[in-house]
Coordinates of C-alpha atoms and ligand atoms in Angstrom, one line a residue:
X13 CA 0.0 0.0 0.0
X14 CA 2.5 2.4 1.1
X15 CA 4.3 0.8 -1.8
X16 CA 1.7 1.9 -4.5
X17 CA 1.5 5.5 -3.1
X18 CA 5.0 6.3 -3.5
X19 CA 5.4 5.0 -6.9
X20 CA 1.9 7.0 -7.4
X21 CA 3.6 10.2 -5.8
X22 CA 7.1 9.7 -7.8
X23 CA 5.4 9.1 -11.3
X24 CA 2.6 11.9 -11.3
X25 CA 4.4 14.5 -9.0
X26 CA 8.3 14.1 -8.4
X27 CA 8.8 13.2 -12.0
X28 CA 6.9 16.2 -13.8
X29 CA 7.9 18.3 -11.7
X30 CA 11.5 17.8 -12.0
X31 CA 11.1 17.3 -15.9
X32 CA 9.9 21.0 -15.4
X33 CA 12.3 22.2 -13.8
X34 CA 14.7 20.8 -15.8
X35 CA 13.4 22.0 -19.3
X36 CA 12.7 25.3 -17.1
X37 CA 16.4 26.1 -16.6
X38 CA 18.6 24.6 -19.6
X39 CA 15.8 25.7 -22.7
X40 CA 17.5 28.0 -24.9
X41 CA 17.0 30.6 -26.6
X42 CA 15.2 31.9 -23.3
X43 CA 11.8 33.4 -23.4
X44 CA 11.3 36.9 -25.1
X45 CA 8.8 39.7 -25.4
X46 CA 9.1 41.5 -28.7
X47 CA 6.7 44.8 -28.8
X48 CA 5.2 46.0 -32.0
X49 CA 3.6 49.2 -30.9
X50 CA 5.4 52.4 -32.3
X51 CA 7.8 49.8 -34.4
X52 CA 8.3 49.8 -37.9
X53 CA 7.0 46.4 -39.2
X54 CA 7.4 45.5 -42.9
X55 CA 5.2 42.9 -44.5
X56 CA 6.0 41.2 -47.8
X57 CA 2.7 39.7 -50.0
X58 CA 1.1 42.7 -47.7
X59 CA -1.3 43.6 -50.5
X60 CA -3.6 40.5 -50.2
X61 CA -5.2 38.1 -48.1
X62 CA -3.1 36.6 -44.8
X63 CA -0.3 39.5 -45.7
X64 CA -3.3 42.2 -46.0
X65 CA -4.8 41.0 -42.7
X66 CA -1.5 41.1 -41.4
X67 CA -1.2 44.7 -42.1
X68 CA -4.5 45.6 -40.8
X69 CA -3.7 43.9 -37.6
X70 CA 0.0 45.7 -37.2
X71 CA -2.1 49.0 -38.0
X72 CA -4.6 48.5 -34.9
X73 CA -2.0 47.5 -33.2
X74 CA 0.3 51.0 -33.5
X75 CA 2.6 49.4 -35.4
X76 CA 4.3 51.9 -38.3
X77 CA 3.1 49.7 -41.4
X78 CA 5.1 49.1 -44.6
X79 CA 3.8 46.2 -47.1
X80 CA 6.0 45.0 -50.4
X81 CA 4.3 43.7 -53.6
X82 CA 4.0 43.2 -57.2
X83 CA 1.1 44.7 -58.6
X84 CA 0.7 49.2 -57.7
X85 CA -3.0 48.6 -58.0
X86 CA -3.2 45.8 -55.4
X87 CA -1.1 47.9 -52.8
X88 CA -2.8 50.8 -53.6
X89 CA -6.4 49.2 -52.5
X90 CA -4.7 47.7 -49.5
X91 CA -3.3 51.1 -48.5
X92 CA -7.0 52.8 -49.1
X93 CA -8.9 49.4 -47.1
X94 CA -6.2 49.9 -44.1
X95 CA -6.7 53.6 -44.1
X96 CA -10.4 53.3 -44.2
X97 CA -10.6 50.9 -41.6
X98 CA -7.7 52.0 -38.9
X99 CA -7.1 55.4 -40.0
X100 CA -3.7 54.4 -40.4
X101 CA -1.5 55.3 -43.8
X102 CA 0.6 52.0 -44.6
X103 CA 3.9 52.8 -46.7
X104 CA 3.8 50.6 -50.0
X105 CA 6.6 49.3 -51.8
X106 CA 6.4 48.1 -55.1
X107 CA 8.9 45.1 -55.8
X108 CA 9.3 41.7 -57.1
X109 CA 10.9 39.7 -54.4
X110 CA 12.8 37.8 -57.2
X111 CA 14.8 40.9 -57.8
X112 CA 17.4 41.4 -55.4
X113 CA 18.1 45.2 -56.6
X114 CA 13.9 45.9 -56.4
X115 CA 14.1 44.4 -52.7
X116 CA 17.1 46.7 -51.8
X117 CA 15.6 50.0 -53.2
X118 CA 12.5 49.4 -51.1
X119 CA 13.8 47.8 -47.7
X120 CA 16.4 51.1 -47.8
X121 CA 13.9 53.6 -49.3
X122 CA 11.0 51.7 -45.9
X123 CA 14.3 52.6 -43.2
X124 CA 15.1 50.1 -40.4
X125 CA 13.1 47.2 -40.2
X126 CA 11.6 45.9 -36.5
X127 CA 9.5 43.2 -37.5
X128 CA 10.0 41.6 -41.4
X129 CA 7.2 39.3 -41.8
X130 CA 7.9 37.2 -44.9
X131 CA 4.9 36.1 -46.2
X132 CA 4.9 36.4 -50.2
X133 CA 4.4 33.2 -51.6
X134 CA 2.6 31.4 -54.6
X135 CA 0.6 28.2 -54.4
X136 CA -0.3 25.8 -57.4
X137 CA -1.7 22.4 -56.4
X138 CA -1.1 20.2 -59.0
X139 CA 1.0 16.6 -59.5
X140 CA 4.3 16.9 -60.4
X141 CA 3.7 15.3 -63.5
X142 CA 1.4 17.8 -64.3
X143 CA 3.9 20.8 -63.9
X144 CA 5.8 22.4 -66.1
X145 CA 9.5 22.2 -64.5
X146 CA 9.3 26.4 -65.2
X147 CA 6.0 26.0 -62.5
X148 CA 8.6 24.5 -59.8
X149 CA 11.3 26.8 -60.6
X150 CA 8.8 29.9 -60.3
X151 CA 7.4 28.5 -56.7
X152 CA 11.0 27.5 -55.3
X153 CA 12.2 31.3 -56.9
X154 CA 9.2 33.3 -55.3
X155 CA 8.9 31.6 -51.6
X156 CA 12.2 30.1 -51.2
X157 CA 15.1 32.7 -52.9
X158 CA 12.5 35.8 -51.9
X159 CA 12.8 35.2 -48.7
X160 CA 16.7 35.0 -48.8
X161 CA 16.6 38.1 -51.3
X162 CA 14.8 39.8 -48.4
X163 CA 16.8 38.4 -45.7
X164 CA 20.0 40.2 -46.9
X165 CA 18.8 43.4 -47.8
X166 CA 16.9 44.2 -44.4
X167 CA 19.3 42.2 -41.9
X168 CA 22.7 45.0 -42.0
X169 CA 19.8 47.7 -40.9
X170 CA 18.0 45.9 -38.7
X171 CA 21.4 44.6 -36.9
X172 CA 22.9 48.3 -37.0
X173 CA 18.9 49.9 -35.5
X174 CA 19.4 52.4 -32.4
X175 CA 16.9 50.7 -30.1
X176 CA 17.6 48.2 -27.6
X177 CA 14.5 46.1 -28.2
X178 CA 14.3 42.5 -30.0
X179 CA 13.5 42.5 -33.4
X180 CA 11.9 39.9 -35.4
X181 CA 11.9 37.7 -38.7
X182 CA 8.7 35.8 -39.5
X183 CA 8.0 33.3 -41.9
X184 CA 4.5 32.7 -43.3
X185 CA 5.3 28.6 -44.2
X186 CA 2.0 26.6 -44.5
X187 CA 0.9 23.1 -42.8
X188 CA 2.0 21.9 -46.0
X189 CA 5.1 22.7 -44.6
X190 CA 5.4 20.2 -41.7
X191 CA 3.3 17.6 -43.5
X192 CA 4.1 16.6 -47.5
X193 CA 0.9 16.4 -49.0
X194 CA -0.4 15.1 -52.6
X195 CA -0.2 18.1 -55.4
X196 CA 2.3 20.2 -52.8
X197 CA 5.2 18.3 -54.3
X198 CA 7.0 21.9 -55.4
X199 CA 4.9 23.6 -52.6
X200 CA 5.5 21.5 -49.6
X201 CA 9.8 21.4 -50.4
X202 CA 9.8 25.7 -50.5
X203 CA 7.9 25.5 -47.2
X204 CA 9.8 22.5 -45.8
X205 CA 13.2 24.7 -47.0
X206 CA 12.0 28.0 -44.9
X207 CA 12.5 25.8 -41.9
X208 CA 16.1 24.5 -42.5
X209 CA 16.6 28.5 -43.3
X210 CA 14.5 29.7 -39.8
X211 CA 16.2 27.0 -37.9
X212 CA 19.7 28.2 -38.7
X213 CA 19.3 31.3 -39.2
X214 CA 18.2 31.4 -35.9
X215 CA 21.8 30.9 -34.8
X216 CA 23.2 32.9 -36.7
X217 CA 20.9 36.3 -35.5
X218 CA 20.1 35.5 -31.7
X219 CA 23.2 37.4 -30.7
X220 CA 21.7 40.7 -32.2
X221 CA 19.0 39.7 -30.5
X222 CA 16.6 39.2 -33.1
X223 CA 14.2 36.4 -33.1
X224 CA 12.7 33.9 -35.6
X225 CA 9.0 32.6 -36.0
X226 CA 7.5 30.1 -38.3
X227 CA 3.8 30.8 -38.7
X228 CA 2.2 27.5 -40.1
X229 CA -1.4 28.2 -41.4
X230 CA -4.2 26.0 -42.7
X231 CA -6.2 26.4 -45.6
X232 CA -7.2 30.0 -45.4
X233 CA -9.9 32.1 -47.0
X234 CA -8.0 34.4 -49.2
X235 CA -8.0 35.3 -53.0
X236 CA -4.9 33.1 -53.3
X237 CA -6.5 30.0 -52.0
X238 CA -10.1 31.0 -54.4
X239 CA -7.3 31.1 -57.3
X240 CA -6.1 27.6 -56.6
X241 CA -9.2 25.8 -55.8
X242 CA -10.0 26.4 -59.3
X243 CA -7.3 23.5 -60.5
X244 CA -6.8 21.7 -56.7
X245 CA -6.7 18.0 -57.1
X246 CA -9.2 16.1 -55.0
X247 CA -7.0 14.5 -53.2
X248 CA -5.7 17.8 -52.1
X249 CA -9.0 18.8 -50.9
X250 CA -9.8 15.4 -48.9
X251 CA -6.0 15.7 -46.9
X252 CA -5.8 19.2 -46.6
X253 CA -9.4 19.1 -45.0
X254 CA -8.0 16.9 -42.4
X255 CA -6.8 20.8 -40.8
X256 CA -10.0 22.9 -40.7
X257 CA -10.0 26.0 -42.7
X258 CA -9.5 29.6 -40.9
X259 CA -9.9 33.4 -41.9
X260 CA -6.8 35.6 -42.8
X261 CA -7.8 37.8 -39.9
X262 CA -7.5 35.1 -37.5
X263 CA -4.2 33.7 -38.8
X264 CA -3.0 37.2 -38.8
X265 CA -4.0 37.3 -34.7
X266 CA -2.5 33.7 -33.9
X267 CA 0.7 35.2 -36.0
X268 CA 1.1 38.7 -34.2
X269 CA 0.4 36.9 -30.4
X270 CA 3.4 34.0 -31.5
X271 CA 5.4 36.9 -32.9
X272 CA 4.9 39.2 -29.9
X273 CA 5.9 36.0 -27.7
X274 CA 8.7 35.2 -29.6
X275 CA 7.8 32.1 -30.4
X276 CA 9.6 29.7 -32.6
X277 CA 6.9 27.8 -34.2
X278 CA 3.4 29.3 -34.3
X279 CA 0.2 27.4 -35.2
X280 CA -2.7 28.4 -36.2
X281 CA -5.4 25.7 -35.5
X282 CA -6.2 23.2 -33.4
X283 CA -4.4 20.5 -35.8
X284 CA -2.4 23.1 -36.2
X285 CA -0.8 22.7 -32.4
X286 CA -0.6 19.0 -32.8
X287 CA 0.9 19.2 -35.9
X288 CA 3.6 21.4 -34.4
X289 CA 3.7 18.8 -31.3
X290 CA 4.2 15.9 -33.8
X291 CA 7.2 17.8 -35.6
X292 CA 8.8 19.3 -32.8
X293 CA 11.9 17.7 -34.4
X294 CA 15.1 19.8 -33.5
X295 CA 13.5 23.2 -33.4
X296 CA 13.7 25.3 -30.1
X297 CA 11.3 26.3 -28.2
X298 CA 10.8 28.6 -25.3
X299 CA 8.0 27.9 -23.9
X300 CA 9.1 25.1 -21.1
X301 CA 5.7 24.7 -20.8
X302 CA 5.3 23.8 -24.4
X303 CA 8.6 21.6 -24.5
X304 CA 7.1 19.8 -21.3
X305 CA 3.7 18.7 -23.8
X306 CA 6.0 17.7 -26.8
X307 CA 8.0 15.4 -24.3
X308 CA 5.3 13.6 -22.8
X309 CA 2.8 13.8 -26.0
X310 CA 5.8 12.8 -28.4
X311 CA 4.9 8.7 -28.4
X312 CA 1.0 9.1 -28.7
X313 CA 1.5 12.1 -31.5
X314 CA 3.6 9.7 -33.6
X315 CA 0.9 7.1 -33.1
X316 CA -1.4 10.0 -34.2
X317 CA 0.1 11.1 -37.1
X318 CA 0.9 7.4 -38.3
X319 CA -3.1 7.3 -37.9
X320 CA -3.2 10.5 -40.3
X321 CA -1.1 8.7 -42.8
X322 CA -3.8 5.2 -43.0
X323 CA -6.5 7.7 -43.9
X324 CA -4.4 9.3 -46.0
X325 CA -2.9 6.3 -48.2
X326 CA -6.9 5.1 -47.5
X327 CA -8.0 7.9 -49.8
X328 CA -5.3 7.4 -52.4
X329 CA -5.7 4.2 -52.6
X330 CA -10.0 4.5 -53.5
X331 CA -9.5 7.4 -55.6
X332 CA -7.3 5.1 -57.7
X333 CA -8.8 1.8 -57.8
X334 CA -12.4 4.6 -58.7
X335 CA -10.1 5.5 -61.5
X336 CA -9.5 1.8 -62.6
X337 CA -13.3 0.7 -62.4
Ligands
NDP16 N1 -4.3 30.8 -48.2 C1 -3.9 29.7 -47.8 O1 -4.7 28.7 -47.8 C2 -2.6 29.5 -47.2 C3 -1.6 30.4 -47.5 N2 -0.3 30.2 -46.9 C4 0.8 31.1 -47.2 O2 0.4 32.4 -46.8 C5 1.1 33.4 -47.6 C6 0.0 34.4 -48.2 O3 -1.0 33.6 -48.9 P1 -2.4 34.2 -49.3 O4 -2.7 35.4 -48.5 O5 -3.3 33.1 -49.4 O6 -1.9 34.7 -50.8 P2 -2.5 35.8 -51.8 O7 -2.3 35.2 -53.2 O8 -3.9 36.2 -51.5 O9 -1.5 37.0 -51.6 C7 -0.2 36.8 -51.9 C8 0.6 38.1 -51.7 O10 2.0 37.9 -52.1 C9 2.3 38.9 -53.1 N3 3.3 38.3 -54.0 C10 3.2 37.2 -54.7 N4 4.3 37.0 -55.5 C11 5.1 38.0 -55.2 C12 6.4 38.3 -55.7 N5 7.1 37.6 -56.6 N6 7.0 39.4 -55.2 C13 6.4 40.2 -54.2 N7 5.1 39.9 -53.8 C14 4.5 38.8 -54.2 C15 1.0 39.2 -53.8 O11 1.0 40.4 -54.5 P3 1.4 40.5 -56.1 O12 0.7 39.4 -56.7 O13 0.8 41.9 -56.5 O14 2.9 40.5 -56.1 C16 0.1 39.2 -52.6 O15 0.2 40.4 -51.9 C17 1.8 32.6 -48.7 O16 3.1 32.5 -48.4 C18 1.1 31.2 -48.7 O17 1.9 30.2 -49.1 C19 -0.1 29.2 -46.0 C20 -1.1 28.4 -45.7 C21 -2.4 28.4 -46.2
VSD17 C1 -0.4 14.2 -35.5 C2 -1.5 15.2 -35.7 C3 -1.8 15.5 -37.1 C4 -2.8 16.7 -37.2 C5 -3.5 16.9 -38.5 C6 -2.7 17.1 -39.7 C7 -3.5 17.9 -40.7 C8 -2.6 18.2 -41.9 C9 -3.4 19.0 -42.9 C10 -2.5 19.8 -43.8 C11 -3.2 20.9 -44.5 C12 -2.3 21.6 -45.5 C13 -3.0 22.9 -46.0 C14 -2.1 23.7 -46.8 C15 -2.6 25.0 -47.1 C16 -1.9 25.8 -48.1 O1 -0.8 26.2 -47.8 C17 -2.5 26.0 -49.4 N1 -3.8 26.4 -49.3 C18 -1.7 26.9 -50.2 O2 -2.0 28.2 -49.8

């Protein structure tokens, strides 16, 4: 009896506790506020959808607002919707993030960046055999080589700014980028590459005490996604509906809160956290909280996701044999 209580006592009490205390005291990097009131934040794909929503949120939030894009027109209605709406006037810079020397101009042109959300990024779902090679190169060019075109023209300024404050780098990957999924084969390896990037570039910034975040959102209702439903596989629907859809305005809100937190990896969903539990991989995290859940969860989440994967080779496996007969 006085057996069964102790071991009761050691496994439920003694042994979380000291795991906490552990993960408390050797997780690194250490936990961080990052403000974005009265800071300059600088959002890429800021003209449309999740990066418009974005903008609108930094706006209400006091941030000082600049947004990159392609098309004048499109950041010219974004600037008009944000001003309407928050009586704030957003800077807008008008750049391909393909071209280094466009990025440069604007990024010295905007002044010292705070917080650089990266989000740009094109989506085509499609099978690979179905691409044209130039369709891969495009998608790998835009979210992939963007981002590190972006990268080096805003990191001298934002190393050299005045303010002691942390400063931030945000990626907008996708779920697709933590999970390969049918007709995201050129999709899935530029979000899958934004982590190696995030995860080491991480290292390479923590000293100027800037911080990294990965924001990984679900299907979300935006012009982009209307544009690629048109062609979407159904096999892309059926997986990707295994994450239920969300609005830009509240991935923009999950985003800014894991931003503002510093957080490393920042879902959006529900599926979204276990997702991130299930891939916790090598990735810091901050939260010791956080770590403590993807310690204990890590066993059941891999049964989990190897559950995800029967349903998923499930559907394949119909929608072919439907094919055949
Ligand atoms: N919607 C969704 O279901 C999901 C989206 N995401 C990611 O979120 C991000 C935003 O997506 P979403 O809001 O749906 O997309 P939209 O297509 O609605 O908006 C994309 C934005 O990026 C800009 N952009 C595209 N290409 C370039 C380029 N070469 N140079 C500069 N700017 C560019 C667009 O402006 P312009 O065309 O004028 O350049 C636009 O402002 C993307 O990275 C996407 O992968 C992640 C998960 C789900
Ligand atoms: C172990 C726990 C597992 C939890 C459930 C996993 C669910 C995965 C669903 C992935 C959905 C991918 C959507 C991509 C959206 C996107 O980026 C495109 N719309 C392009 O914009």
């Amino acid at each position: 009896m006085a057996d069964a209580y102790f071991s009761f006592f050691t496994l439920f009490i003694i042994f979380p506790l000291a795991l906490l205390t552990f993960l408390y005291f050797i997780l690194r990097p250490r936990p961080v506020r990052i403000p974005i009131k009265n800071r300059h934040v600088f959002i890429t794909g800021g003209s449309s959808g999740i990066g418009l929503a974005l903008a609108h949120r930094a706006a209400t939030e006091g941030s000082r607002v600049s947004i990159l894009a392609r098309s004048p027109t499109k950041l010219e209605e974004a600037r008009n919707a944000v001003k309407l709406a928050t009586g704030i006037e957003v800077a807008v810079f008008e750049a391909d993030v393909r071209d280094y020397d466009a990025v440069k101009r604007a990024v010295d042109e905007a002044g010292p960046i705070d917080v650089l959300v990266l989000n740009h990024g094109v989506f085509t779902a499609l099978e690979l055999e179905k691409m044209e090679l130039s369709e891969v190169k495009f998608t790998m060019d835009v979210n992939v080589i963007g981002c590190f075109n972006m990268i080096k023209a805003a990191l001298p300024a934002m190393k050299n700014r005045k303010d002691p404050l942390p400063a931030s780098i945000a990626f907008v990957s996708s779920q697709a980028g933590q999970v390969g999924i049918y007709g995201y084969v050129a999709y899935s390896a530029s979000k899958f590459a934004l982590r190696g990037l995030a995860e080491a570039l991480q290292h390479e910034v923590i000293a100027d005490n800037i911080h990294v975040s990965l924001i990984f959102p679900p299907d979300t209702d935006t012009p982009g996604l209307a544009e690629e439903n048109k062609r979407k596989p159904e096999l892309t629907k059926i997986i990707a509906a295994s994450s239920s859809a969300m609005k830009a305005e509240e991935v923009a809100q999950k985003a800014f809160d894991g931003i503002k937190s510093g957080s490393f990896i920042i879902p959006c969903n529900l599926e979204g956290l276990a997702l991130s539990v299930a891939t916790a991989g090598l990735s810091p995290q901050r939260s010791f909280l956080m770590a403590f859940v993807e310690v204990i969860a890590a066993g059941i989440m891999r049964i989990a996701g190897l559950c995800f994967q029967w349903t998923w080779y499930d559907s394949i496996e119909k929608w072919h044999s439907q094919r055949k007969g």
